[in-house]
mmCIF file of C-alpha atoms and ligand atoms in Angstrom:
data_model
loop_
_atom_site.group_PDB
_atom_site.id
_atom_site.type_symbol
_atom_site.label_atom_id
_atom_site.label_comp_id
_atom_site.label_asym_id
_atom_site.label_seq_id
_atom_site.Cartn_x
_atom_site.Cartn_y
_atom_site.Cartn_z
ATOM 1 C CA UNK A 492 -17.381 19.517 1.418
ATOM 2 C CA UNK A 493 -14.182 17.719 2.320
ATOM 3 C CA UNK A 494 -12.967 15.135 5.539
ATOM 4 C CA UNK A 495 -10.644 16.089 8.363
ATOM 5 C CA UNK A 496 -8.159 12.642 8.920
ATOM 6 C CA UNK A 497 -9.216 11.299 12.519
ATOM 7 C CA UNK A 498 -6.249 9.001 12.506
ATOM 8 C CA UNK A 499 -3.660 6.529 11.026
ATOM 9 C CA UNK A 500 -2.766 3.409 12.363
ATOM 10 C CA UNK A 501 -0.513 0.559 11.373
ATOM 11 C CA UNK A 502 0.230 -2.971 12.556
ATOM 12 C CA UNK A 503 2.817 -5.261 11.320
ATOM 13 C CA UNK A 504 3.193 -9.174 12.758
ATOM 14 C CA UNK A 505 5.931 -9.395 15.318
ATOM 15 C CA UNK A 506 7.911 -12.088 13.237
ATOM 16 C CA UNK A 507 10.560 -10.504 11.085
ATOM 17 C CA UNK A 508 12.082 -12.187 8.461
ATOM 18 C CA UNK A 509 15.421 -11.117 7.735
ATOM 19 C CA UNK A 510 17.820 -11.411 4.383
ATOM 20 C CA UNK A 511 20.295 -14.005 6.247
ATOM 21 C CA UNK A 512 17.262 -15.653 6.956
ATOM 22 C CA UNK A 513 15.972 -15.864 3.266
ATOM 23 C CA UNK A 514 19.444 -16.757 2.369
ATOM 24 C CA UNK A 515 18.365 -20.946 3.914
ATOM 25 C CA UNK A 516 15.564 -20.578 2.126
ATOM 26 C CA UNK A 517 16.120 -19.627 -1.468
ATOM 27 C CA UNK A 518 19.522 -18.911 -3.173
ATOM 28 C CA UNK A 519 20.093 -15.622 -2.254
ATOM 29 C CA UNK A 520 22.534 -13.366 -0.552
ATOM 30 C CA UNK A 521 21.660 -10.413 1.492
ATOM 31 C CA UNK A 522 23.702 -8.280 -0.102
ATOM 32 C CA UNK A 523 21.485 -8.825 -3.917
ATOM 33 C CA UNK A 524 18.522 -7.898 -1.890
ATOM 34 C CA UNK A 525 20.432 -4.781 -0.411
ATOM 35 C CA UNK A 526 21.768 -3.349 -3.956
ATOM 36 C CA UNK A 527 18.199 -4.648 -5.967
ATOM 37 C CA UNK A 528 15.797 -3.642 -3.491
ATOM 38 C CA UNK A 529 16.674 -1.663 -0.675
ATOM 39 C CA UNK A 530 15.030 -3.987 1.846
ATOM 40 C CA UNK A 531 16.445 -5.286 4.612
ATOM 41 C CA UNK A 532 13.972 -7.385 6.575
ATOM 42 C CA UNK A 533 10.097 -7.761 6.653
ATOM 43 C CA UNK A 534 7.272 -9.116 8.311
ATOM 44 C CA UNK A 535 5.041 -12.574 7.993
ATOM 45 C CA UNK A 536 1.921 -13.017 9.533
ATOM 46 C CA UNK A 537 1.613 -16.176 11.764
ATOM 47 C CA UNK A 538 -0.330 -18.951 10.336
ATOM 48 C CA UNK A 539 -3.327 -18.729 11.758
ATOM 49 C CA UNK A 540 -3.393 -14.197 11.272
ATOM 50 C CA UNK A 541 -5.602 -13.326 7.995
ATOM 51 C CA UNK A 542 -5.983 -9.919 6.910
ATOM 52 C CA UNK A 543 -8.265 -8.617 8.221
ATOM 53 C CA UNK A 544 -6.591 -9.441 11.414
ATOM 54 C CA UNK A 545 -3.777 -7.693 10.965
ATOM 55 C CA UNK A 546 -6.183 -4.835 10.092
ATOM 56 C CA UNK A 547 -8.462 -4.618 13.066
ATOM 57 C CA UNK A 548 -5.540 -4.691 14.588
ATOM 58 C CA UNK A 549 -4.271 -1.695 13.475
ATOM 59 C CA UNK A 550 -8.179 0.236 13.607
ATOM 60 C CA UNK A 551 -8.391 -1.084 17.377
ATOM 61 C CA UNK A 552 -5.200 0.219 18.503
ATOM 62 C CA UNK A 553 -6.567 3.663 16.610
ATOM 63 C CA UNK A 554 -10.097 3.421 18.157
ATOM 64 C CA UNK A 555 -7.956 3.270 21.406
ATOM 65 C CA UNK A 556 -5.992 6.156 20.724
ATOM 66 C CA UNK A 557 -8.366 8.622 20.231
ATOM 67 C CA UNK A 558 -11.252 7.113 22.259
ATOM 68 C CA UNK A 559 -13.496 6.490 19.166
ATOM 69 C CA UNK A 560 -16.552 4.498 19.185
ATOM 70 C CA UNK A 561 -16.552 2.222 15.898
ATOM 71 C CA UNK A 562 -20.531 1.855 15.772
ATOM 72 C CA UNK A 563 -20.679 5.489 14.362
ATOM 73 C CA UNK A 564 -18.873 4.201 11.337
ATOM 74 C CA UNK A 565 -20.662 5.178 8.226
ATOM 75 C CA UNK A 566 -18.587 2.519 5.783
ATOM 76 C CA UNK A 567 -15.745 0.494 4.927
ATOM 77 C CA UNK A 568 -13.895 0.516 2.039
ATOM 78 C CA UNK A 569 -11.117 -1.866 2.220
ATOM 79 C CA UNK A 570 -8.150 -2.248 -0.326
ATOM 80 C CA UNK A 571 -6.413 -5.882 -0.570
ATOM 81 C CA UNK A 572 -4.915 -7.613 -3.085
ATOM 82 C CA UNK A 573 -4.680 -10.768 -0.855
ATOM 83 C CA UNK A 574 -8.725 -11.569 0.974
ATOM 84 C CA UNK A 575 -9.296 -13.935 3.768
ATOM 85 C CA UNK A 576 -11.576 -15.204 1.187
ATOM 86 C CA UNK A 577 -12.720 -15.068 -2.214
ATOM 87 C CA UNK A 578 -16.423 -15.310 -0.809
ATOM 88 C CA UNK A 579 -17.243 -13.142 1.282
ATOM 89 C CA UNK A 580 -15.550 -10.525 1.672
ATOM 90 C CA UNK A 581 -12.744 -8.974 3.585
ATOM 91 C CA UNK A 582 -13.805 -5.715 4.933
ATOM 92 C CA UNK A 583 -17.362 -7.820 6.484
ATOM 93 C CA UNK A 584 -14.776 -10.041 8.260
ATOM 94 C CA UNK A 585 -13.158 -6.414 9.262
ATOM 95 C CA UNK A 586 -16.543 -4.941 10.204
ATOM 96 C CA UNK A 587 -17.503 -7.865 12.483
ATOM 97 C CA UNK A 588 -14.010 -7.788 14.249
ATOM 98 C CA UNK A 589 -14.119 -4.051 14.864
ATOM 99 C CA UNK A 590 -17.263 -3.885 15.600
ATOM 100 C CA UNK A 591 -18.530 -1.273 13.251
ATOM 101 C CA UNK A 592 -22.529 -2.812 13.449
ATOM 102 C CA UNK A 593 -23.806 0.631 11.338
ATOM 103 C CA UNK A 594 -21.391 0.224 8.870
ATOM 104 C CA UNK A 595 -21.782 -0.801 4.823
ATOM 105 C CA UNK A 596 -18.395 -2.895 4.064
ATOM 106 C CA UNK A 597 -16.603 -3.389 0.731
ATOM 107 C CA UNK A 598 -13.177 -4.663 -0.608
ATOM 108 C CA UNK A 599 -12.056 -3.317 -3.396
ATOM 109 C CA UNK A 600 -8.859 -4.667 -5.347
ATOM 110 C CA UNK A 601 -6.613 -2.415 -7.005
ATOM 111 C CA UNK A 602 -3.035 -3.960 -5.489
ATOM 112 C CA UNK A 603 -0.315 -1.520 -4.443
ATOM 113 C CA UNK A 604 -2.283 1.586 -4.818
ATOM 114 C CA UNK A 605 -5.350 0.075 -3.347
ATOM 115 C CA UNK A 606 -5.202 2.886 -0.581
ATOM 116 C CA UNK A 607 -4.807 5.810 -2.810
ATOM 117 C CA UNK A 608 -8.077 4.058 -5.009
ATOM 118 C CA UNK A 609 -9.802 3.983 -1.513
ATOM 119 C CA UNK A 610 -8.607 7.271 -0.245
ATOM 120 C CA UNK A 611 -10.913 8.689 -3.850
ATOM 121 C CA UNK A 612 -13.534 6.610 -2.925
ATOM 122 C CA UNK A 613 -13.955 7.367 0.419
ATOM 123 C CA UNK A 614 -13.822 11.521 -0.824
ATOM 124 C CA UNK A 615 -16.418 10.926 -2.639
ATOM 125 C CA UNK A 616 -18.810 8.242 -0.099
ATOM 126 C CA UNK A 617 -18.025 11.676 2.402
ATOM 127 C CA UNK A 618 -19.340 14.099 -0.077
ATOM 128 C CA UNK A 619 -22.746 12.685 0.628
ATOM 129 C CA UNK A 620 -24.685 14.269 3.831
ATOM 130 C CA UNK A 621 -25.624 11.259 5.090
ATOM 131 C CA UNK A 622 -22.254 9.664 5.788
ATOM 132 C CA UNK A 623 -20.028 11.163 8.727
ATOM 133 C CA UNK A 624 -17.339 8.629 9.180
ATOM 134 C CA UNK A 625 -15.594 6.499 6.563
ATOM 135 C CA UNK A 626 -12.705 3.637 7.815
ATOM 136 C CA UNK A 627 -9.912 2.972 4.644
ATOM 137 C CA UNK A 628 -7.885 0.435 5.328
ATOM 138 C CA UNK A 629 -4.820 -1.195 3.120
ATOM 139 C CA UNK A 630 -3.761 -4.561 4.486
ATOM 140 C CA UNK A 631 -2.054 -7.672 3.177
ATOM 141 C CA UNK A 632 -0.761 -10.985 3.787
ATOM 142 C CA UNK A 633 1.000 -11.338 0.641
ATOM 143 C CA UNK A 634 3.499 -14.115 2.516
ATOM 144 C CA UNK A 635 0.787 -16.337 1.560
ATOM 145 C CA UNK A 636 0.866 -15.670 -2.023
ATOM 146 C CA UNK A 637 4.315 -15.627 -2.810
ATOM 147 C CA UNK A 638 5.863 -18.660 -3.777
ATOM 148 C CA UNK A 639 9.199 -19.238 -1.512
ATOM 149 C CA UNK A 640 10.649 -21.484 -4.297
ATOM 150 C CA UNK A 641 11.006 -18.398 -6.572
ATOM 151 C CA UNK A 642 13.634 -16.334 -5.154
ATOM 152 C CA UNK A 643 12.972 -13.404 -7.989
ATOM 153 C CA UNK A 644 9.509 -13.055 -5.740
ATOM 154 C CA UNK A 645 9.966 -13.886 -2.414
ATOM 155 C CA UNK A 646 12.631 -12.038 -0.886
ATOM 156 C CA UNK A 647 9.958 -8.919 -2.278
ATOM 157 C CA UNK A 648 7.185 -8.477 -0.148
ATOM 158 C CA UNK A 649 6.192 -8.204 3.354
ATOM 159 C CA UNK A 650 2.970 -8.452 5.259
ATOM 160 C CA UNK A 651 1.127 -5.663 7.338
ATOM 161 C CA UNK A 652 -1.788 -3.607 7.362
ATOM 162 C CA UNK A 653 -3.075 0.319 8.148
ATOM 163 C CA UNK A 654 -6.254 2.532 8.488
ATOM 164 C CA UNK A 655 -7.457 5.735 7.927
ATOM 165 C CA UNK A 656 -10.571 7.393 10.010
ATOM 166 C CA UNK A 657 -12.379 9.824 7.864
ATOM 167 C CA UNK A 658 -14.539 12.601 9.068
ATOM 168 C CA UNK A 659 -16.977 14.655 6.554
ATOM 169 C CA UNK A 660 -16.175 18.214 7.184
ATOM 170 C CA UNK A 661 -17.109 21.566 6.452
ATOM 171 C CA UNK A 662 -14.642 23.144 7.588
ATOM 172 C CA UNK A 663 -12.462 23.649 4.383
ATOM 173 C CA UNK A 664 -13.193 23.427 0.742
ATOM 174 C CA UNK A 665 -10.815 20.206 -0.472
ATOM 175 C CA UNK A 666 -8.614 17.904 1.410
ATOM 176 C CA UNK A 667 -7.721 16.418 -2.091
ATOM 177 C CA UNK A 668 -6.479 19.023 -3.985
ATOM 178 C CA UNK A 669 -5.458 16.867 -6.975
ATOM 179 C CA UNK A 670 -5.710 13.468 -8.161
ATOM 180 C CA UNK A 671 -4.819 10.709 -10.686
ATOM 181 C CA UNK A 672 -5.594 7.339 -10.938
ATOM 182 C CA UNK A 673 -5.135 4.924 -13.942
ATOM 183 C CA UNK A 674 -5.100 1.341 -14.536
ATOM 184 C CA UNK A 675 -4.016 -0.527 -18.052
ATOM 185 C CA UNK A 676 -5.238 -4.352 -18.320
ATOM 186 C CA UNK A 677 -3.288 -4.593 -21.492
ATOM 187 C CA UNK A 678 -0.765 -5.753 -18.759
ATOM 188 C CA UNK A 679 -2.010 -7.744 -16.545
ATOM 189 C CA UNK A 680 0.160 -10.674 -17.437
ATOM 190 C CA UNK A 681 2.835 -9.215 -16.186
ATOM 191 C CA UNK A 682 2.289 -9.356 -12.242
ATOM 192 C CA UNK A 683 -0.110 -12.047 -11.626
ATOM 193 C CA UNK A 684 -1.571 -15.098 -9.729
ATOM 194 C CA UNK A 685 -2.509 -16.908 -12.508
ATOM 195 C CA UNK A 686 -4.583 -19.635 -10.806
ATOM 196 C CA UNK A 687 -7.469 -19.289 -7.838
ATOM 197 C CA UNK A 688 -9.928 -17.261 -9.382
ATOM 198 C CA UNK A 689 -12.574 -17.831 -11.976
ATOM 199 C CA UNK A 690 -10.126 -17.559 -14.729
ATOM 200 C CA UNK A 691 -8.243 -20.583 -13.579
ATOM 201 C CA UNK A 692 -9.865 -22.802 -10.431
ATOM 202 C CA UNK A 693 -6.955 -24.002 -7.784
ATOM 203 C CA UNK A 694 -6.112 -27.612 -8.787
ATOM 204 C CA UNK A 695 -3.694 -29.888 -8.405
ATOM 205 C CA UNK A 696 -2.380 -29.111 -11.562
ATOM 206 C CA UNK A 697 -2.705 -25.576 -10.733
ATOM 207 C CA UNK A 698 -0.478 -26.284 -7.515
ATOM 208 C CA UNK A 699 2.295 -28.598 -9.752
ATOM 209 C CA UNK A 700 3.337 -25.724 -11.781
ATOM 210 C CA UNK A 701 3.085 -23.435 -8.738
ATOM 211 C CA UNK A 702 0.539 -21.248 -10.564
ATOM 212 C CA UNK A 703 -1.124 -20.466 -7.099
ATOM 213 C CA UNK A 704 1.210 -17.896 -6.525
ATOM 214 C CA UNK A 705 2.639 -14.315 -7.544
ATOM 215 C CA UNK A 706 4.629 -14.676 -11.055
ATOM 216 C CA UNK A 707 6.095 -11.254 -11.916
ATOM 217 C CA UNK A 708 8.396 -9.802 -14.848
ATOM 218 C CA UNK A 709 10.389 -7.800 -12.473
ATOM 219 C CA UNK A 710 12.498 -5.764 -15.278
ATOM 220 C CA UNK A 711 9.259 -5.020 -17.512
ATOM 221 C CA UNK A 712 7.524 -4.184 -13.697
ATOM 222 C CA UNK A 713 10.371 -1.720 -12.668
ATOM 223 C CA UNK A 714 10.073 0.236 -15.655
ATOM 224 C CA UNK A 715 6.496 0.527 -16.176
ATOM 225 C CA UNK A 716 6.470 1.478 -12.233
ATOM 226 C CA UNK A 717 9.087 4.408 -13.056
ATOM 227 C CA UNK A 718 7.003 5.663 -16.043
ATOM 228 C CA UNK A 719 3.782 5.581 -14.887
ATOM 229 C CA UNK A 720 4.237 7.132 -11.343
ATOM 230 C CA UNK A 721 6.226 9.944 -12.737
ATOM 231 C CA UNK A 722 3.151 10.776 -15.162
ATOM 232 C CA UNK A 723 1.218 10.240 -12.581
ATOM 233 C CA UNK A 724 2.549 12.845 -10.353
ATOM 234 C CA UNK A 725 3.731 15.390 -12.793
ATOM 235 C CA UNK A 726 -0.313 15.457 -13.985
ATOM 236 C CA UNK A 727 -0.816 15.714 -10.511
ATOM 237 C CA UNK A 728 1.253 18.578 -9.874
ATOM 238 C CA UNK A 729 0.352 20.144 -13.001
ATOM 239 C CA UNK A 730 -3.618 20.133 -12.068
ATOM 240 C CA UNK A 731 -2.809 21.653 -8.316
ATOM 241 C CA UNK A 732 -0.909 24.477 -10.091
ATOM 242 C CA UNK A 733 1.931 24.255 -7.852
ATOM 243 C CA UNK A 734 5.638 23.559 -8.263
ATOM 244 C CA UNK A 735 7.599 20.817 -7.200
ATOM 245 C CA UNK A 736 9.150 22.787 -5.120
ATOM 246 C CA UNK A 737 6.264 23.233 -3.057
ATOM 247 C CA UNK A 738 5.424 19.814 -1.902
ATOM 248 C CA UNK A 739 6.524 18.926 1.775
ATOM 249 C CA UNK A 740 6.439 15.298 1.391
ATOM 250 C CA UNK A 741 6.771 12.431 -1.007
ATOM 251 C CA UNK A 742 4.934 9.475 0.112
ATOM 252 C CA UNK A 743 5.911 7.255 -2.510
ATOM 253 C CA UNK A 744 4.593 2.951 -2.675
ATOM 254 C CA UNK A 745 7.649 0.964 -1.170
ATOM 255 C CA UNK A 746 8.556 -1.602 -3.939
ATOM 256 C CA UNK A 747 11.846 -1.042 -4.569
ATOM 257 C CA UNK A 748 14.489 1.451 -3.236
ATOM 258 C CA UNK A 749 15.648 1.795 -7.146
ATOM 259 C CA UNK A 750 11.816 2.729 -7.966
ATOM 260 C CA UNK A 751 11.846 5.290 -5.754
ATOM 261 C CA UNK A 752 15.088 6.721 -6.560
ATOM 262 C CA UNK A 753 14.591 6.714 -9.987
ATOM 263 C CA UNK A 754 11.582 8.683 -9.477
ATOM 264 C CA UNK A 755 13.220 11.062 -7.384
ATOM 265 C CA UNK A 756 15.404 11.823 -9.600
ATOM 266 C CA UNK A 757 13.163 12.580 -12.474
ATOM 267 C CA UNK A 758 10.883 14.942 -10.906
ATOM 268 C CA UNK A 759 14.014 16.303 -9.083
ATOM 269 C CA UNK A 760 12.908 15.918 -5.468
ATOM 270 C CA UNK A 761 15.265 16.022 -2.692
ATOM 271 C CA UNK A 762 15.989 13.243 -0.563
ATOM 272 C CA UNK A 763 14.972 14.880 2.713
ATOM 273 C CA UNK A 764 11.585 15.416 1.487
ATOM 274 C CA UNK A 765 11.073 11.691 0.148
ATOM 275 C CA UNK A 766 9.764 8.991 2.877
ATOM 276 C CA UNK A 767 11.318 5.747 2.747
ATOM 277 C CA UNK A 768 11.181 2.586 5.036
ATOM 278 C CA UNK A 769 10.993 -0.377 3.142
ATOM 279 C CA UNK A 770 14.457 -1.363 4.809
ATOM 280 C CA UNK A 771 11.823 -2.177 7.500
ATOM 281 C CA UNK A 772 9.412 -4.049 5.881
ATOM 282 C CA UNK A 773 9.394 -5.005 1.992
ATOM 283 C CA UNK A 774 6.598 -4.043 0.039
ATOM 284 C CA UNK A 775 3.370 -4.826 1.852
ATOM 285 C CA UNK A 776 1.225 -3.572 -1.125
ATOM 286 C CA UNK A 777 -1.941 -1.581 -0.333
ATOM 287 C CA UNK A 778 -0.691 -1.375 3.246
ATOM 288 C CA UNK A 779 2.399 0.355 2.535
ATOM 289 C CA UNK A 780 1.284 4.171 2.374
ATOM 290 C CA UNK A 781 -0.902 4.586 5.610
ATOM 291 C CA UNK A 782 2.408 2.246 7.248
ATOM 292 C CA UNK A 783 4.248 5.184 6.064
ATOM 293 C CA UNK A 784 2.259 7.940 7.054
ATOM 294 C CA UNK A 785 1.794 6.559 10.786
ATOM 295 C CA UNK A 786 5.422 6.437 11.286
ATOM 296 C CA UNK A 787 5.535 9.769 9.723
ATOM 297 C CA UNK A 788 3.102 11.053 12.004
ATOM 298 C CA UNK A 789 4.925 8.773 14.781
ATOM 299 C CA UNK A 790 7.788 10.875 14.055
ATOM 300 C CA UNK A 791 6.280 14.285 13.863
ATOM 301 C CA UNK A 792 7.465 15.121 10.248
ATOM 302 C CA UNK A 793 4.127 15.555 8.682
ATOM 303 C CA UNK A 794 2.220 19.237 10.152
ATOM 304 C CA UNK A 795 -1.155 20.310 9.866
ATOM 305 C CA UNK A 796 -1.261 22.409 6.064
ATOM 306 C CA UNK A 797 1.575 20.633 4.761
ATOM 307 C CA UNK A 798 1.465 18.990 1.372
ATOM 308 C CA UNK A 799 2.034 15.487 0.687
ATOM 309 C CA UNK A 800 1.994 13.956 -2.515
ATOM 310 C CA UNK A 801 1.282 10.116 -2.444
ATOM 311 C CA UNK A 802 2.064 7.877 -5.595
ATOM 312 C CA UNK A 803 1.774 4.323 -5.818
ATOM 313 C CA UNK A 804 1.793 1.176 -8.909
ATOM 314 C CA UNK A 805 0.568 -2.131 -8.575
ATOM 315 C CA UNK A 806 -0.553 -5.416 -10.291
ATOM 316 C CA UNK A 807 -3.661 -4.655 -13.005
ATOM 317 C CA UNK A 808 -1.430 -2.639 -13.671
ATOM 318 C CA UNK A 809 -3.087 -0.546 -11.490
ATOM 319 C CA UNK A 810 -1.337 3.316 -10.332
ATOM 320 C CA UNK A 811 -2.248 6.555 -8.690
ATOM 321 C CA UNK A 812 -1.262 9.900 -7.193
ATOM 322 C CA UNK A 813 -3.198 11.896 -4.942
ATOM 323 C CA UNK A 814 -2.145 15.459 -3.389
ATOM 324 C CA UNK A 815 -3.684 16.343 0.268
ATOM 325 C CA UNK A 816 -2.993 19.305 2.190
ATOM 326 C CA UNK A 817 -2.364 17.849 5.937
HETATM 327 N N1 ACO B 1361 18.900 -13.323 -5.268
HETATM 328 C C1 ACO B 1361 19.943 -13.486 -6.101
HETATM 329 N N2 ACO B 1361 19.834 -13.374 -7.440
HETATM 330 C C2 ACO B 1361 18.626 -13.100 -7.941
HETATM 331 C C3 ACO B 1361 17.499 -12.917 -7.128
HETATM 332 C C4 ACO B 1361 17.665 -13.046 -5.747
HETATM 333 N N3 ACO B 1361 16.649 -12.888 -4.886
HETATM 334 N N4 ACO B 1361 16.439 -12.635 -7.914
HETATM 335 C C5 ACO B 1361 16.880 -12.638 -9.184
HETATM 336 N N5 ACO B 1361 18.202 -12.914 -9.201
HETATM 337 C C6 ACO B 1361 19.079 -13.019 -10.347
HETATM 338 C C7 ACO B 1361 18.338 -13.367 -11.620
HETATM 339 O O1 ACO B 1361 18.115 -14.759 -11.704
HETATM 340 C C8 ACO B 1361 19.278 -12.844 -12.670
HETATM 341 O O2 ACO B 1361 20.323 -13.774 -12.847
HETATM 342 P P1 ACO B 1361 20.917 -14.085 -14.336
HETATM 343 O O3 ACO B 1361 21.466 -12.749 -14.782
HETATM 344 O O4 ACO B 1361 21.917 -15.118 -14.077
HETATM 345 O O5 ACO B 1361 19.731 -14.510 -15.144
HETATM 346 C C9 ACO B 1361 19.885 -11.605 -12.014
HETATM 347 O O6 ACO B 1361 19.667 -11.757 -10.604
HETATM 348 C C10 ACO B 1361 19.264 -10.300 -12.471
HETATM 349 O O7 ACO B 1361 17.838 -10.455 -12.467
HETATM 350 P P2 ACO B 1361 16.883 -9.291 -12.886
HETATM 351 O O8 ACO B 1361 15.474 -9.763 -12.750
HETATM 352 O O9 ACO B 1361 17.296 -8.765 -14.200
HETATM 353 O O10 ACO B 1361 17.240 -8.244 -11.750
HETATM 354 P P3 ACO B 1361 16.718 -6.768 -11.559
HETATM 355 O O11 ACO B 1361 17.867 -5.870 -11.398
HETATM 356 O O12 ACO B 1361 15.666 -6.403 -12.561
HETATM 357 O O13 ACO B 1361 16.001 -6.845 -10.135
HETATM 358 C C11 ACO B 1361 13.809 -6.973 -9.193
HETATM 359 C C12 ACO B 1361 14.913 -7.705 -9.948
HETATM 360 C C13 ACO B 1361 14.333 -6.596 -7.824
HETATM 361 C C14 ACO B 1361 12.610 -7.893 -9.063
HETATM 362 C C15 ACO B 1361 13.426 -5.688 -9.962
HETATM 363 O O14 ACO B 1361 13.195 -5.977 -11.319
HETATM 364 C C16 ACO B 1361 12.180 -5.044 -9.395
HETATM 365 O O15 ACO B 1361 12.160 -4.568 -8.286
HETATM 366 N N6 ACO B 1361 11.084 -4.948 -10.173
HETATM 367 C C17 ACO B 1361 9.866 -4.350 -9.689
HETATM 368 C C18 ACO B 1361 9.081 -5.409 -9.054
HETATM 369 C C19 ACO B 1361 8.143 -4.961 -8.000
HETATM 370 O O16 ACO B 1361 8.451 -4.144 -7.183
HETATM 371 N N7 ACO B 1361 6.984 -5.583 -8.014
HETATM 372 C C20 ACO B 1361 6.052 -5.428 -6.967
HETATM 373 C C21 ACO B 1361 4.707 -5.047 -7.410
HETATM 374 S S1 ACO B 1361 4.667 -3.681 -8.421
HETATM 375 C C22 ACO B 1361 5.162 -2.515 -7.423
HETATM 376 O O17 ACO B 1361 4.870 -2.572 -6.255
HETATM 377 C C23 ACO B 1361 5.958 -1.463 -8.018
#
């Protein structure tokens, strides 16, 4: 039992925020953010978009594309790190805007590779013979969350959203032909929003010493990021029994043009085979894999049988790796 992908869609808001214009905002220059990070430009949600907007975006356009009816939708699973709300949730705000009446909804928060924990889930919801269709989707407004006082953080991230349409097949044995996914609390600390949650109520304190947003060690981040994807992948590899070689296409989390390098280099990948765009649009977190795969698809780079290895790290610290055959 396995799932043929329907469909991939992405949106991302129309306003783009570009380095020159971060440089009136926080002391910055764009060519720091050029040599750090790779990125170029990104994009905020207006004020009044949440995220599930920018997702049903993104699963309307799809619905469109392919003439799909949402009511036959089985479940949700939706990956965010940033919810309309704390209570309820975001994938029932989803539901009710797509209009996907039959289907059981769920966030589930696992940052960055919130889409690759969703992708595992959603294997396993379509294992069951009672479920035909299953909707991922990885969206975020982190522009909300970041604190545009702290230049270390803001000129990092980027909103936007995408979706995946899963199908329970028969057809082959395993879509997935290896996974890994691994979290360590241990280091929480290190990427956090300290304040909103249980842990530490929103207050005016709270908002004082601008603990209502992001606070990140980037140096301690970067490294763990390097380490823990490339284990990630080479166990990966290791447990598909292939080589390297093999794989078709890297799909790696857009964080940091120096992450990806790095890991590039260490499991000795060529460029042409690695995807990168977050020039385009910072990192949008759980969004940024199924943004990459649509404009992959957009482009006509990814074929039917092909093998694409998808990594990602996040916040928790969360990370993951999954290998699909297209
Ligand atoms: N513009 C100009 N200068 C800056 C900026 C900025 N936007 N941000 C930091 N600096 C300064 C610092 O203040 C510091 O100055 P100092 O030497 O006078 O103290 C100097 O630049 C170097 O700072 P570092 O933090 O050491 O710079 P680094 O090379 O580590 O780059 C960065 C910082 C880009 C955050 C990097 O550590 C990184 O990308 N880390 C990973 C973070 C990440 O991607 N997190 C997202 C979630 S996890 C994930 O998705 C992988």
């Amino acid at each position: 039992m396995s799932f043929e992908i329907l469909g991939i869609s992405s949106y991302v808001p129309k306003k783009v925020l570009t380095n020159y214009d971060l440089e009136r905002i926080v002391d910055t220059s764009d060519q720091w953010i050029t040599e750090r990070t790779g990125i170029k430009e990104r994009r905020i949600a207006d004020e009044n978009e949440t995220t599930s907007d920018l997702a049903a975006k993104a699963a309307l356009k799809l619905f469109e594309e392919i003439s799909f009816n949402p009511s036959k939708i089985d479940a949700i699973v939706f990956a965010t790190a940033t919810p309309d709300n704390l209570i309820a949730s975001t994938a029932c705000s989803f539901q009710a805007k797509i209009g996907a009446r039959k289907a059981f909804a769920f966030d589930i928060s696992a940052a960055c590779p919130g889409f690759l924990y969703g992708l595992k889930i959603a294997d396993g919801l379509l294992r069951s013979d009672d479920i035909e269709y299953v909707l991922l989707a990885g969206a975020e407004t982190l522009s909300r969350y970041v604190d545009w006082l702290d230049r270390t953080t803001c000129v990092l991230f980027g909103d936007g959203a995408g979706v995946a349409l899963l199908k329970r097949s028969t057809s082959f044995n395993k879509r997935i032909l290896s996974w890994n996914l691994g979290a360590d609390g241990n280091l929480r600390d290190l990427l956090i929003m300290p304040a909103g949650g249980i842990a530490m109520p929103f207050s005016k304190n709270a908002l004082d010493k601008r603990l209502c947003y992001i606070k990140m060690k980037g140096r301690e981040v970067f490294k763990n990021a390097v380490l823990k994807m490339q284990n990630s992948v080479e166990d990966v590899i290791r447990k598909a029994k292939i080589k390297s070689s093999e794989i078709d296409w890297f799909v790696p989390h857009q964080a940091n043009i120096r992450i990806i390098e790095a890991l590039r280099e260490r499991l000795g990948l060529p460029k042409d085979k690695v995807y990168v765009n977050i020039n385009k649009y910072g990192n949008t977190s759980a969004a940024s894999i199924p943004i990459a795969l649509r404009e992959m698809l957009d482009r006509k780079l990814v074929k039917k049988g092909q093998l694409v290895l998808m990594t990602s790290f996040g916040a928790g610290f969360t990370w993951g790796s999954i290998l699909i055959r297209w």
